[in-house]
Coordinates of C-alpha atoms and ligand atoms in Angstrom, one line a residue:
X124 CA 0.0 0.0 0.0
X125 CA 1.6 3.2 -1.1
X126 CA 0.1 6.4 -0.1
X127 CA -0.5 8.0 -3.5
X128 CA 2.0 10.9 -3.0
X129 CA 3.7 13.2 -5.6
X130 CA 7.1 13.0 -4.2
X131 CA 8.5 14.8 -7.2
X132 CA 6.0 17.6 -6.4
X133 CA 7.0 18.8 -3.0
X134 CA 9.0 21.4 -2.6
X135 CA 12.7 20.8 -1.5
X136 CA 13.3 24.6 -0.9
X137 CA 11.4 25.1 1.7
X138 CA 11.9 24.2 5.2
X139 CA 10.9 20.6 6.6
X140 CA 7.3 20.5 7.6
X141 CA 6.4 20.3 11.9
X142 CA 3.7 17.7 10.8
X143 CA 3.3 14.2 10.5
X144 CA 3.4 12.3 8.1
X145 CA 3.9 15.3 5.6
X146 CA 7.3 15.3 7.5
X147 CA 8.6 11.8 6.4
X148 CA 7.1 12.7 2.7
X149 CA 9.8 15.8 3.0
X150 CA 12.5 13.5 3.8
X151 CA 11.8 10.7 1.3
X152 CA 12.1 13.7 -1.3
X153 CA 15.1 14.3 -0.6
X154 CA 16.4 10.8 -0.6
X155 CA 15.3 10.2 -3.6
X156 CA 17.3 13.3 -5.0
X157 CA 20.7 11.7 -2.9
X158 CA 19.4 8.4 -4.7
X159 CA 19.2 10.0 -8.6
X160 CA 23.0 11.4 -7.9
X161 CA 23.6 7.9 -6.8
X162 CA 22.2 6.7 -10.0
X163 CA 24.0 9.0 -12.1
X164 CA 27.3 8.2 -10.8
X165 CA 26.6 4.2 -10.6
X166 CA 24.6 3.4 -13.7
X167 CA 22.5 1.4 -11.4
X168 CA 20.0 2.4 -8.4
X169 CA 21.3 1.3 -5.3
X170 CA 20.4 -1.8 -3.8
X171 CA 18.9 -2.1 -0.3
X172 CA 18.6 -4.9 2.4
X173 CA 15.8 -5.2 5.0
X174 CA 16.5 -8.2 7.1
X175 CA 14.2 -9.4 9.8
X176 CA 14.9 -11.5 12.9
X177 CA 12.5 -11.1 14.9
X178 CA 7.9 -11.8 15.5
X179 CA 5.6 -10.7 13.4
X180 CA 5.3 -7.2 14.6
X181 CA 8.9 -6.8 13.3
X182 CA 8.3 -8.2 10.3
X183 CA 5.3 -5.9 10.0
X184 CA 7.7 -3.1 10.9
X185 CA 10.4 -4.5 8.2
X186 CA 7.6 -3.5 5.4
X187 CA 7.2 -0.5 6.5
X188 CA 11.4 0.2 6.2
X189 CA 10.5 -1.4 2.7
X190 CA 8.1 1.1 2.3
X191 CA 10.0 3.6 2.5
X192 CA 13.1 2.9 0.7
X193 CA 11.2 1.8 -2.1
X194 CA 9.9 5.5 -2.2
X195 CA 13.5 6.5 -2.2
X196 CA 14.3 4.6 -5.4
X197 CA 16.2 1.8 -3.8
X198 CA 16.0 -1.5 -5.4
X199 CA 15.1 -4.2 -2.9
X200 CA 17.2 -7.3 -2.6
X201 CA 17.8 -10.1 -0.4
X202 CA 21.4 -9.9 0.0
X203 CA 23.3 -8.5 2.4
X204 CA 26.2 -7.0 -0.5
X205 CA 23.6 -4.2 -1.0
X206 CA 24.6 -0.7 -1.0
X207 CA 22.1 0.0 2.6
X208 CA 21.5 -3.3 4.8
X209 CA 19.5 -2.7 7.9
X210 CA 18.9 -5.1 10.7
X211 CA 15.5 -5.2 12.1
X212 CA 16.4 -6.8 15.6
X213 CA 14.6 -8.9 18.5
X214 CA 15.7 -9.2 22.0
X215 CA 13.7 -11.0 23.4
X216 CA 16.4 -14.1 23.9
X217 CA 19.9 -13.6 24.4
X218 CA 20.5 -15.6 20.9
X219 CA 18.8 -13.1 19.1
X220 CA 21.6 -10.7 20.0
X221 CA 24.3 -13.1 19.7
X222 CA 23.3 -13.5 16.1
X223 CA 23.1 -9.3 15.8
X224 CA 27.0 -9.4 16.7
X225 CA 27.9 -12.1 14.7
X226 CA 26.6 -11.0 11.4
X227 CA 28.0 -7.2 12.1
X228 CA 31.1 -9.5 11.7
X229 CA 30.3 -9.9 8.4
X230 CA 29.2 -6.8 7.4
X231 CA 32.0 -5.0 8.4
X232 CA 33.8 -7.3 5.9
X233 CA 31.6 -6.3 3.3
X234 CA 31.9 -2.7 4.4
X235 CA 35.5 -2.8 3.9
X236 CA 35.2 -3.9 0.1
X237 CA 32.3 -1.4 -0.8
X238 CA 32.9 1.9 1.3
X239 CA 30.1 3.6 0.0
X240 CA 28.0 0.5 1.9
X241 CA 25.7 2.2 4.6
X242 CA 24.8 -0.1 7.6
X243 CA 21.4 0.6 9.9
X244 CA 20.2 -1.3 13.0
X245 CA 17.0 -1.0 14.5
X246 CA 14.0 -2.4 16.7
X247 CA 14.1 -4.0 20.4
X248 CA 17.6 -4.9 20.7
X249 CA 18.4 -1.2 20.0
X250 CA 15.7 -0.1 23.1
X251 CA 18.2 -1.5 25.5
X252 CA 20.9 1.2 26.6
X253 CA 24.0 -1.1 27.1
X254 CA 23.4 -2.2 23.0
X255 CA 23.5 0.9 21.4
X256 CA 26.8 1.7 24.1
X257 CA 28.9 -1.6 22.9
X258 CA 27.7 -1.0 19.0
X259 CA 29.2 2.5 19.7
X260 CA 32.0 1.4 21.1
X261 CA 33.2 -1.9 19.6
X262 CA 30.9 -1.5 16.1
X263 CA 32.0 1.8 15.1
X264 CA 31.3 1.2 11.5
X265 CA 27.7 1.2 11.9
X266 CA 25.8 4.2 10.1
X267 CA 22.4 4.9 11.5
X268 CA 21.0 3.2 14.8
X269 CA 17.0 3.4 15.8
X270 CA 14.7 2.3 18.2
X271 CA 11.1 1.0 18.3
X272 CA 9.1 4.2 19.2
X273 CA 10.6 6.2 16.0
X274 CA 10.2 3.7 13.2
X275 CA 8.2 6.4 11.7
X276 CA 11.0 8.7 11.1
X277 CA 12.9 6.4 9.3
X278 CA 12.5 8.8 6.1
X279 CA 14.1 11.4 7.8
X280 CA 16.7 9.5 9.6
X281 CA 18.0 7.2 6.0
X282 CA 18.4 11.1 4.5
X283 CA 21.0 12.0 8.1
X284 CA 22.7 8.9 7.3
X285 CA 23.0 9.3 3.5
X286 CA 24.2 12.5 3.8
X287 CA 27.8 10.9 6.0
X288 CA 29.7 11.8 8.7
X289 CA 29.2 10.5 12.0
X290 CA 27.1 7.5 13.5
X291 CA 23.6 8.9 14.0
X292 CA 21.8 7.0 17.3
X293 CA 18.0 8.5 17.8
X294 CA 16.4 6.0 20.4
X295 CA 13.2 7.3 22.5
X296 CA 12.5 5.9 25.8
X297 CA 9.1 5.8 24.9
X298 CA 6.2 7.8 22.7
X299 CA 2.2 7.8 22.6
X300 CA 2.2 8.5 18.7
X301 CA 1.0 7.0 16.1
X302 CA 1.8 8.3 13.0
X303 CA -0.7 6.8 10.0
X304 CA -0.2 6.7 6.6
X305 CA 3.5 6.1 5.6
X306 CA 4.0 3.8 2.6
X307 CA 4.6 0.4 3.0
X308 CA 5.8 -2.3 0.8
X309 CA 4.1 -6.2 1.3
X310 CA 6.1 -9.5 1.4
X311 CA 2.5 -10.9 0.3
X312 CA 0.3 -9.5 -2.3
X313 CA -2.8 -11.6 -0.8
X314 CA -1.9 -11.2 2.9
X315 CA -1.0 -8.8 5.0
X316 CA -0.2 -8.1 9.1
X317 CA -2.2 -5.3 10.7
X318 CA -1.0 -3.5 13.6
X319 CA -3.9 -2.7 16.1
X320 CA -2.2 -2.1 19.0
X321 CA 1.6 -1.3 19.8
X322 CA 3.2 -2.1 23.3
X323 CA 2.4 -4.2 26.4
X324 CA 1.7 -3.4 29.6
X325 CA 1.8 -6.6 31.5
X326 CA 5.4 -7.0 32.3
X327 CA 5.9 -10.8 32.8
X328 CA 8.5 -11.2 35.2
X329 CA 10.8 -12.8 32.5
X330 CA 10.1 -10.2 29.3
X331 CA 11.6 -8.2 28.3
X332 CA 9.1 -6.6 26.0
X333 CA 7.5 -4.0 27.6
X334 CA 10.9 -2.4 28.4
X335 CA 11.7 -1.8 24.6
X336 CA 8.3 -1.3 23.3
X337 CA 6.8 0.8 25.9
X338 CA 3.3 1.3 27.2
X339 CA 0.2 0.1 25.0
X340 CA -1.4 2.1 22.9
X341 CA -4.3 1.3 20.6
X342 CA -4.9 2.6 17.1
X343 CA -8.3 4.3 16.6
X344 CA -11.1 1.5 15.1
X345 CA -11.6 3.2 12.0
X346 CA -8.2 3.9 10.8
X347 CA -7.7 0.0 10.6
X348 CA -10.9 -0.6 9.0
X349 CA -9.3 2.4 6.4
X350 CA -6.4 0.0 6.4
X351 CA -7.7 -3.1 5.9
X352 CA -10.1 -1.6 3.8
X353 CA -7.1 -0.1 1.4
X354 CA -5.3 -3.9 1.6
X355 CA -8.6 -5.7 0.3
X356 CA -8.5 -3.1 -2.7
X357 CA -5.0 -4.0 -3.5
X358 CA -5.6 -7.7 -3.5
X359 CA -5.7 -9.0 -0.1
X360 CA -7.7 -11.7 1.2
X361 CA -6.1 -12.4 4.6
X362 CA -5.1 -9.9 7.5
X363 CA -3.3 -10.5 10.4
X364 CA -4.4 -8.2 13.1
X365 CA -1.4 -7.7 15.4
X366 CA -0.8 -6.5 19.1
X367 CA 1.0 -8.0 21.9
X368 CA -2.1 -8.6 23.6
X369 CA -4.5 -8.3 21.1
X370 CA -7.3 -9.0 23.9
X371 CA -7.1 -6.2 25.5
X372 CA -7.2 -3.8 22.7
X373 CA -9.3 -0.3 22.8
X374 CA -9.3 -0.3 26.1
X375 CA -7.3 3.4 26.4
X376 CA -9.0 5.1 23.4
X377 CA -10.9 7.6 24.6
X378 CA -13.7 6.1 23.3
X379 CA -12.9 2.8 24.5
X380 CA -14.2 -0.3 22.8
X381 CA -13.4 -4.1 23.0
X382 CA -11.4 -6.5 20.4
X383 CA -14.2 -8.1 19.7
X384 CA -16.2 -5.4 18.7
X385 CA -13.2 -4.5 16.3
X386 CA -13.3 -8.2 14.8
X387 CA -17.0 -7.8 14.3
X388 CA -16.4 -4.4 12.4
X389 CA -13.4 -5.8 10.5
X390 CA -15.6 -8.9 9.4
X391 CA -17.9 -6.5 7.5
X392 CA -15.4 -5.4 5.5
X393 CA -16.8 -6.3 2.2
X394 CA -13.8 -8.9 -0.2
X395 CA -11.9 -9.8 2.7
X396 CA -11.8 -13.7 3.5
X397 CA -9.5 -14.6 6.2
X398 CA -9.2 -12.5 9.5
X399 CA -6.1 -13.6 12.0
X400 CA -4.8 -12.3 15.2
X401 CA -2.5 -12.6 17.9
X402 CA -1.2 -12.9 20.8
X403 CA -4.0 -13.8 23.2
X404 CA -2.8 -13.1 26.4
X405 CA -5.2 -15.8 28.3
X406 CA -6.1 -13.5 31.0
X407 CA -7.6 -11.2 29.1
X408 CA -9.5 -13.0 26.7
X409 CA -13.7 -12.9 27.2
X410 CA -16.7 -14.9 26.5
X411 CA -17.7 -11.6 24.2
X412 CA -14.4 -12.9 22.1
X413 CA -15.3 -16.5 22.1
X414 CA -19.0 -16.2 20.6
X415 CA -17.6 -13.5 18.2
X416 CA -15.2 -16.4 16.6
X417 CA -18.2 -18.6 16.8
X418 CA -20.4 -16.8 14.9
X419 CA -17.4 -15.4 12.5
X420 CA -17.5 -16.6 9.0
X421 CA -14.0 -14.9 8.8
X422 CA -12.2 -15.5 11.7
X423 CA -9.6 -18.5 11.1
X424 CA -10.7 -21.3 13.4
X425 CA -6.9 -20.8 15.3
X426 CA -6.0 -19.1 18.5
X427 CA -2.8 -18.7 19.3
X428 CA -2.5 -18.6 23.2
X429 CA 0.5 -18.8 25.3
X430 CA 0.3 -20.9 28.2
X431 CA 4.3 -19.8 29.3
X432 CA 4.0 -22.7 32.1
X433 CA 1.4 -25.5 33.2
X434 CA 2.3 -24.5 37.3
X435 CA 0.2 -22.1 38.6
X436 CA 2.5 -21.5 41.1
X437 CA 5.6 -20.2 38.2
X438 CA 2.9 -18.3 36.5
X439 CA 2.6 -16.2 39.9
X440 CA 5.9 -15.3 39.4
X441 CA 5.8 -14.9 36.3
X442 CA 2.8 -12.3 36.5
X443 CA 0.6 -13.6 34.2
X444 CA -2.9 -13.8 36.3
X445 CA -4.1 -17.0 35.7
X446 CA -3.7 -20.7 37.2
X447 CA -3.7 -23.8 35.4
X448 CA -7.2 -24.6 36.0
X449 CA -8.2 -21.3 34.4
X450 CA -6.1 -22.1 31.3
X451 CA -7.7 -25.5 30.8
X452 CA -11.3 -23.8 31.5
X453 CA -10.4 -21.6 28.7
X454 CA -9.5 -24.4 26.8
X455 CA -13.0 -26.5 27.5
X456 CA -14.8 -23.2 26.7
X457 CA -13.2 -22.4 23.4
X458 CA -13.2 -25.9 21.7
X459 CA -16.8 -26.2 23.0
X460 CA -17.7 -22.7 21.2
X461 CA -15.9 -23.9 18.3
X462 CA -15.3 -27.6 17.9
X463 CA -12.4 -27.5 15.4
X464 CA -10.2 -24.8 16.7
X465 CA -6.6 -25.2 16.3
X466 CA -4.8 -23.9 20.0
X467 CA -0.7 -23.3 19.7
X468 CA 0.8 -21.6 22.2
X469 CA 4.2 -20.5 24.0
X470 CA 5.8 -22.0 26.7
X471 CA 9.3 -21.6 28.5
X472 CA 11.3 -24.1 30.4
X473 CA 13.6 -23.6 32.8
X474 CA 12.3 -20.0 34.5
X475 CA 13.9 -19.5 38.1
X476 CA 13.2 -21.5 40.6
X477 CA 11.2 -24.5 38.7
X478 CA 11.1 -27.8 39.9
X479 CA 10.4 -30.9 38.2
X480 CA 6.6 -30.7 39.6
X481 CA 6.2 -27.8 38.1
X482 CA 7.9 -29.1 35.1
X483 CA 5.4 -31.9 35.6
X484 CA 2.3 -29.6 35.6
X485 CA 3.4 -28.0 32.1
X486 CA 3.7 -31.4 30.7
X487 CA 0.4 -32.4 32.3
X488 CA -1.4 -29.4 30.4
X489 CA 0.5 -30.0 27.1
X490 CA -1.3 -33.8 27.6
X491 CA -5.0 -32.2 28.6
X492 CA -5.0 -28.8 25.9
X493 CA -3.5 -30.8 23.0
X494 CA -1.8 -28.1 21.1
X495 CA -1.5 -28.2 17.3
X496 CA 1.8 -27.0 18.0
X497 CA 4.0 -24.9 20.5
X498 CA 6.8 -22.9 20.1
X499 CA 9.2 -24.2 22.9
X500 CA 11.9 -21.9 24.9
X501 CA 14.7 -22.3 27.4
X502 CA 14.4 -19.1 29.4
X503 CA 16.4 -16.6 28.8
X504 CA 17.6 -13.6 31.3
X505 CA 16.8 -10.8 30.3
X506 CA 18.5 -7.8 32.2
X507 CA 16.7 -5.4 33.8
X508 CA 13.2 -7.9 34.0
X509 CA 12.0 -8.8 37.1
X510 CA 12.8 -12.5 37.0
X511 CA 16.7 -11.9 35.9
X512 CA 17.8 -11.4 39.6
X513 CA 15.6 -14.5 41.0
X514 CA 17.5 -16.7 42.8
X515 CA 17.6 -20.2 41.9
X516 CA 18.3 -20.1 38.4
X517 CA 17.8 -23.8 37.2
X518 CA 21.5 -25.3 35.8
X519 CA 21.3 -26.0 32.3
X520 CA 21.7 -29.3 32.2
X521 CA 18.6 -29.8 33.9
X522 CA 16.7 -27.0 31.5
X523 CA 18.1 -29.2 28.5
X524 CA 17.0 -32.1 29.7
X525 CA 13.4 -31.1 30.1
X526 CA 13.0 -28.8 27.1
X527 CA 13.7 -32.0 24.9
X528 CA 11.1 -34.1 27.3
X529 CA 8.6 -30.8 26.6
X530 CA 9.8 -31.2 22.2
X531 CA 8.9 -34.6 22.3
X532 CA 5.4 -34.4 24.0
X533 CA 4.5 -31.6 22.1
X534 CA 5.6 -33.2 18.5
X535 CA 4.3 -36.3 19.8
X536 CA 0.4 -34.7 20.3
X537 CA 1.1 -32.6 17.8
X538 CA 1.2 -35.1 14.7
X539 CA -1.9 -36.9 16.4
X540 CA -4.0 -33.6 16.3
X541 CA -2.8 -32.1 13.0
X542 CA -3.6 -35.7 11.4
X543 CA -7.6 -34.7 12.2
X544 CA -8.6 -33.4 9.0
X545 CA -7.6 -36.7 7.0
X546 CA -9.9 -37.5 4.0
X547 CA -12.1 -33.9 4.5
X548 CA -12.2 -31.0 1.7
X549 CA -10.9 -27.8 2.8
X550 CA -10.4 -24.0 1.2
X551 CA -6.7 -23.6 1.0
X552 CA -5.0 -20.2 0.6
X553 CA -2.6 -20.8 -2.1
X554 CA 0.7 -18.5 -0.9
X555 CA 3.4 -19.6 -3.1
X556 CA 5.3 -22.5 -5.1
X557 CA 6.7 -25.4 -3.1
X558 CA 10.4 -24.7 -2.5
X559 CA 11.6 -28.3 -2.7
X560 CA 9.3 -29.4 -5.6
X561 CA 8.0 -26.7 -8.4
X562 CA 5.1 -29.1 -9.4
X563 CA 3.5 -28.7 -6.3
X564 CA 2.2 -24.9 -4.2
X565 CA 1.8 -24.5 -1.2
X566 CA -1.0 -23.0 1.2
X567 CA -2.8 -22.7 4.5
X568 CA -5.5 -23.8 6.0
X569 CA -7.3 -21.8 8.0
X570 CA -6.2 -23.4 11.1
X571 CA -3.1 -22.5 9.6
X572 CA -1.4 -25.9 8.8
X573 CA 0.6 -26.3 5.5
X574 CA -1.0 -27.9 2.5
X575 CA 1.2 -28.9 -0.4
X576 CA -0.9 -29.9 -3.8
X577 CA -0.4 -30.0 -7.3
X578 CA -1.0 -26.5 -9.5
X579 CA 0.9 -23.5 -10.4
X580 CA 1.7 -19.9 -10.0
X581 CA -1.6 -18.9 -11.2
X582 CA -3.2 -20.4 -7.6
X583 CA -0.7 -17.5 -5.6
X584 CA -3.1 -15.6 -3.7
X585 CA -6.4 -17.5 -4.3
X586 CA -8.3 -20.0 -1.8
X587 CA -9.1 -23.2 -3.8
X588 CA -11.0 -26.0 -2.2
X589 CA -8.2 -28.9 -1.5
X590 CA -8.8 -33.0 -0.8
X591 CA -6.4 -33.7 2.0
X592 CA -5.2 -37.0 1.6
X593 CA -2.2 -37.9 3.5
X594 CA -0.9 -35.9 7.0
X595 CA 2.7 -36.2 7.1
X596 CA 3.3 -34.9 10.8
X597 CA 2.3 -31.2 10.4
X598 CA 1.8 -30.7 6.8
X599 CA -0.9 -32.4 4.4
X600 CA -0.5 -33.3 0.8
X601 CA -3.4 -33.2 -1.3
X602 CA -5.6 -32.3 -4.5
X603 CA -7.3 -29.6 -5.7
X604 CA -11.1 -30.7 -5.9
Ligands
5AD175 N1 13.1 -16.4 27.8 C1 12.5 -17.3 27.0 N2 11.4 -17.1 26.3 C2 10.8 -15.9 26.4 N3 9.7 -15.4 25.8 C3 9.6 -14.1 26.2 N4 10.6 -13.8 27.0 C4 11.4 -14.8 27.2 C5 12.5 -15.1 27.9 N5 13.1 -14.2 28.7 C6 8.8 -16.2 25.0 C7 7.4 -16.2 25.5 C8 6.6 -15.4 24.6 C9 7.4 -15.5 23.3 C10 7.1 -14.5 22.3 O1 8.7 -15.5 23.7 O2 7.0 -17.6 25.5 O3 5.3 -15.8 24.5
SF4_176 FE1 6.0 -10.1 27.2 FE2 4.0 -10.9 28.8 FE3 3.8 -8.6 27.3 FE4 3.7 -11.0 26.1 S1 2.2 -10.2 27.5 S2 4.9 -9.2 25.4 S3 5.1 -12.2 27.3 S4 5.2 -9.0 28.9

């Protein structure tokens, strides 16, 4: 989606505008005169990397970068021997830094061979103070380094670093704004994620999250239905509203209103097919959002709802507000509401202080909720949360040992479950052709599992009614009908 501007008509002679987004329009002008020089001097528009390591919200965020240097008349490639690479980063494990460091390795390589090379870093990892002072220090090649609260400013902040001289470091510690209508550039021409919400205010004792992307604000109801509304023009079929708590969305607009209300208003929205969210926080999600899925003809059969632990007495600690009774009653209610509904969800092993009961109690609800599939993680400290300075960190040996106990239970369920819609006739979104074999593409159900099937690029982007006839763990092969 591309906000219809004139870049060509706004005038470069006058000073930049005070307002949003007419600001960033400013600034992506004058890129795109730094990138016609560029042009000149090269034969060839610079190329520019946008590399994401982190959820969906960053990847959501990594369009938006795309966005923009598209405006600029960057071409956009995959590879990191591109004349601008940025790093979109996650910190919410210590291996997502790691692998930040590692690949500046690399780049600086790279740097060394093409000089005019310009190197950016942005998102969580760049929230946290002692980052952005060792990338000072020790990374001194780096170009441009942003946080999470300023993505919007990115127009402004490519034309500081284009223009040379020093490092240029703008993090916030936080921000209410929301600024709307930048452009951005989609991985997926038939699917797209929407933000709703931006922030988290429930600080688990272990995340690090709200730290690095502040207090939760909500974007007004009807500039996503303006969104989504602009998305199913363009060609999409399938949004994916995203918040990290989508549940309790609306709640601090000043006319406050509920996430279900906002799903029922999104499910009017006339050409749209397929309507995602997450995360769920379990605490927060209501009866008014279980009959709204019931009754959806839109809303994907699939909740995605992160149980963290099965011990209600580590999810004390870990702040999250409900027990393990409340989680399986959640559980009983949704698959009751709607029969086929496919539940993944997060958990962590090894959070301070865990003992093999408790360990026990997590595999007992992985047994009773019977997850299509669950992201696993060994916890991770996180400096500066709550649950870093407990006492009683559990040895690693131990945390290994029960993570791959956890793996095996989950995968074991998991192939069981997934293997439920053997032999039935389902609409599959068809998102692109099968990597290994270009016979076959490959799409989603709408409880989200893989389906690979004979056909060809034509199906991209169209939902095609497939025969599923063999699971194979936690994908199906099948035929169109
Ligand atoms: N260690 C391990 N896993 C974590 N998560 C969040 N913080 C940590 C941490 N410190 C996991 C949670 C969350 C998911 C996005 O990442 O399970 O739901
Ligand atoms: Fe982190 Fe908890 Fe917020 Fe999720 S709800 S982002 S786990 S603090």
């Amino acid at each position: 989606m591309n906000a219809n501007i004139d870049f060509d008509r706004i005038d470069l002679d006058l000073p930049a505008p005070e307002k949003e987004p007419d600001r960033q329009y400013y600034f992506i002008a004058k890129c795109r005169r730094l990138v016609e020089d560029f042009k000149r001097e090269n034969g060839r528009a610079p190329a520019a990397c946008v590399f994401n390591m982190g959820c969906q919200m960053n990847a959501r965020d990594s369009e938006k970068l795309s966005g923009i240097l598209e405006q600029t008349g960057y071409e956009l490639t995959q590879s990191e021997d591109a004349d601008f690479v940025i790093y979109n980063t996650c910190t919410v494990r210590e291996n997502a830094n790691l692998k930040v460091y590692g690949r500046l390795g690399v780049l600086k390589t790279k740097k060394q061979k093409n000089p005019r090379m310009r190197i950016a870093l942005c998102g969580c990892m760049m929230q946290e103070p002692q980052v952005v002072e060792k990338i000072r220090k020790s990374y001194g090649f780096v170009d441009l380094i942003f946080g999470t609260h300023n993505i919007y400013k990115f127009a402004e902040l490519l034309y500081a670093c284009l223009c040379g001289g020093d490092m240029v470091v703008d993090i916030w510690k936080d921000t209410d704004r929301i600024v709307e209508n930048l452009p951005v550039e989609r991985k997926y021409f038939f699917k797209s994620g929407v933000n709703i919400m931006f922030g988290c205010n429930n600080f688990c004792s272990y995340c690090i999250v709200p730290y690095v992307r502040g207090r939760e604000r909500s974007r007004e109801p009807r500039e996503i239905l303006r969104e989504i509304e602009r998305l199913v023009d363009d060609g999409v079929a399938e949004v994916m509203l995203l918040g990290q708590n989508v549940n309790s969305y609306g709640r601090n607009l000043d006319e406050p209103v509920t996430f279900a209300q906002l799903l029922r208003e999104v499910e009017k929205i006339p050409g749209l097919a397929r309507i995602r969210f997450m995360t769920s926080h379990p605490k927060d999600l209501s009866d008014e959002l279980i009959e709204t899925i019931a009754n959806s003809q839109k809303i994907c059969p699939h909740i995605h709802l992160p149980l963290q632990s099965g011990s209600s007495r580590i999810l004390k600690i870990m702040n999250r507000h409900y027990t393990k009774e409340q989680y399986l009653t959640l559980v009983e209610k949704l698959r009751a509401a709607v029969p086929d509904i496919s539940l993944t969800t997060d958990i962590i092993v090894g959070f301070p202080g865990e003992t093999e009961e408790d360990f026990e109690e997590t595999l007992d609800v992985v047994r009773k909720a019977r997850f299509d599939s669950a992201f696993t993680f060994i916890y991770s400290r996180r400096t500066g949360t709550p649950a870093a300075s407990m006492e009683d960190q559990v040895p690693q040996d131990v945390v290994k040992d029960r993570f791959d106990r956890l793996l095996a239970e989950v995968q074991r369920i998991a192939k069981e479950t997934s293997a439920r819609f053997t032999g039935q006739v389902l609409p599959v979104l068809v998102e692109e052709i099968n990597a290994q074999d270009s016979a076959l593409v490959t799409g989603r159900l709408a409880s989200n599992l893989l389906v690979h099937f004979p056909g060809d690029a034509s199906l991209i982007g169209k939902i095609v009614d497939v025969e599923l006839t063999e699971c194979k763990g936690f994908y199906y092969l099948g035929n169109v009908r």
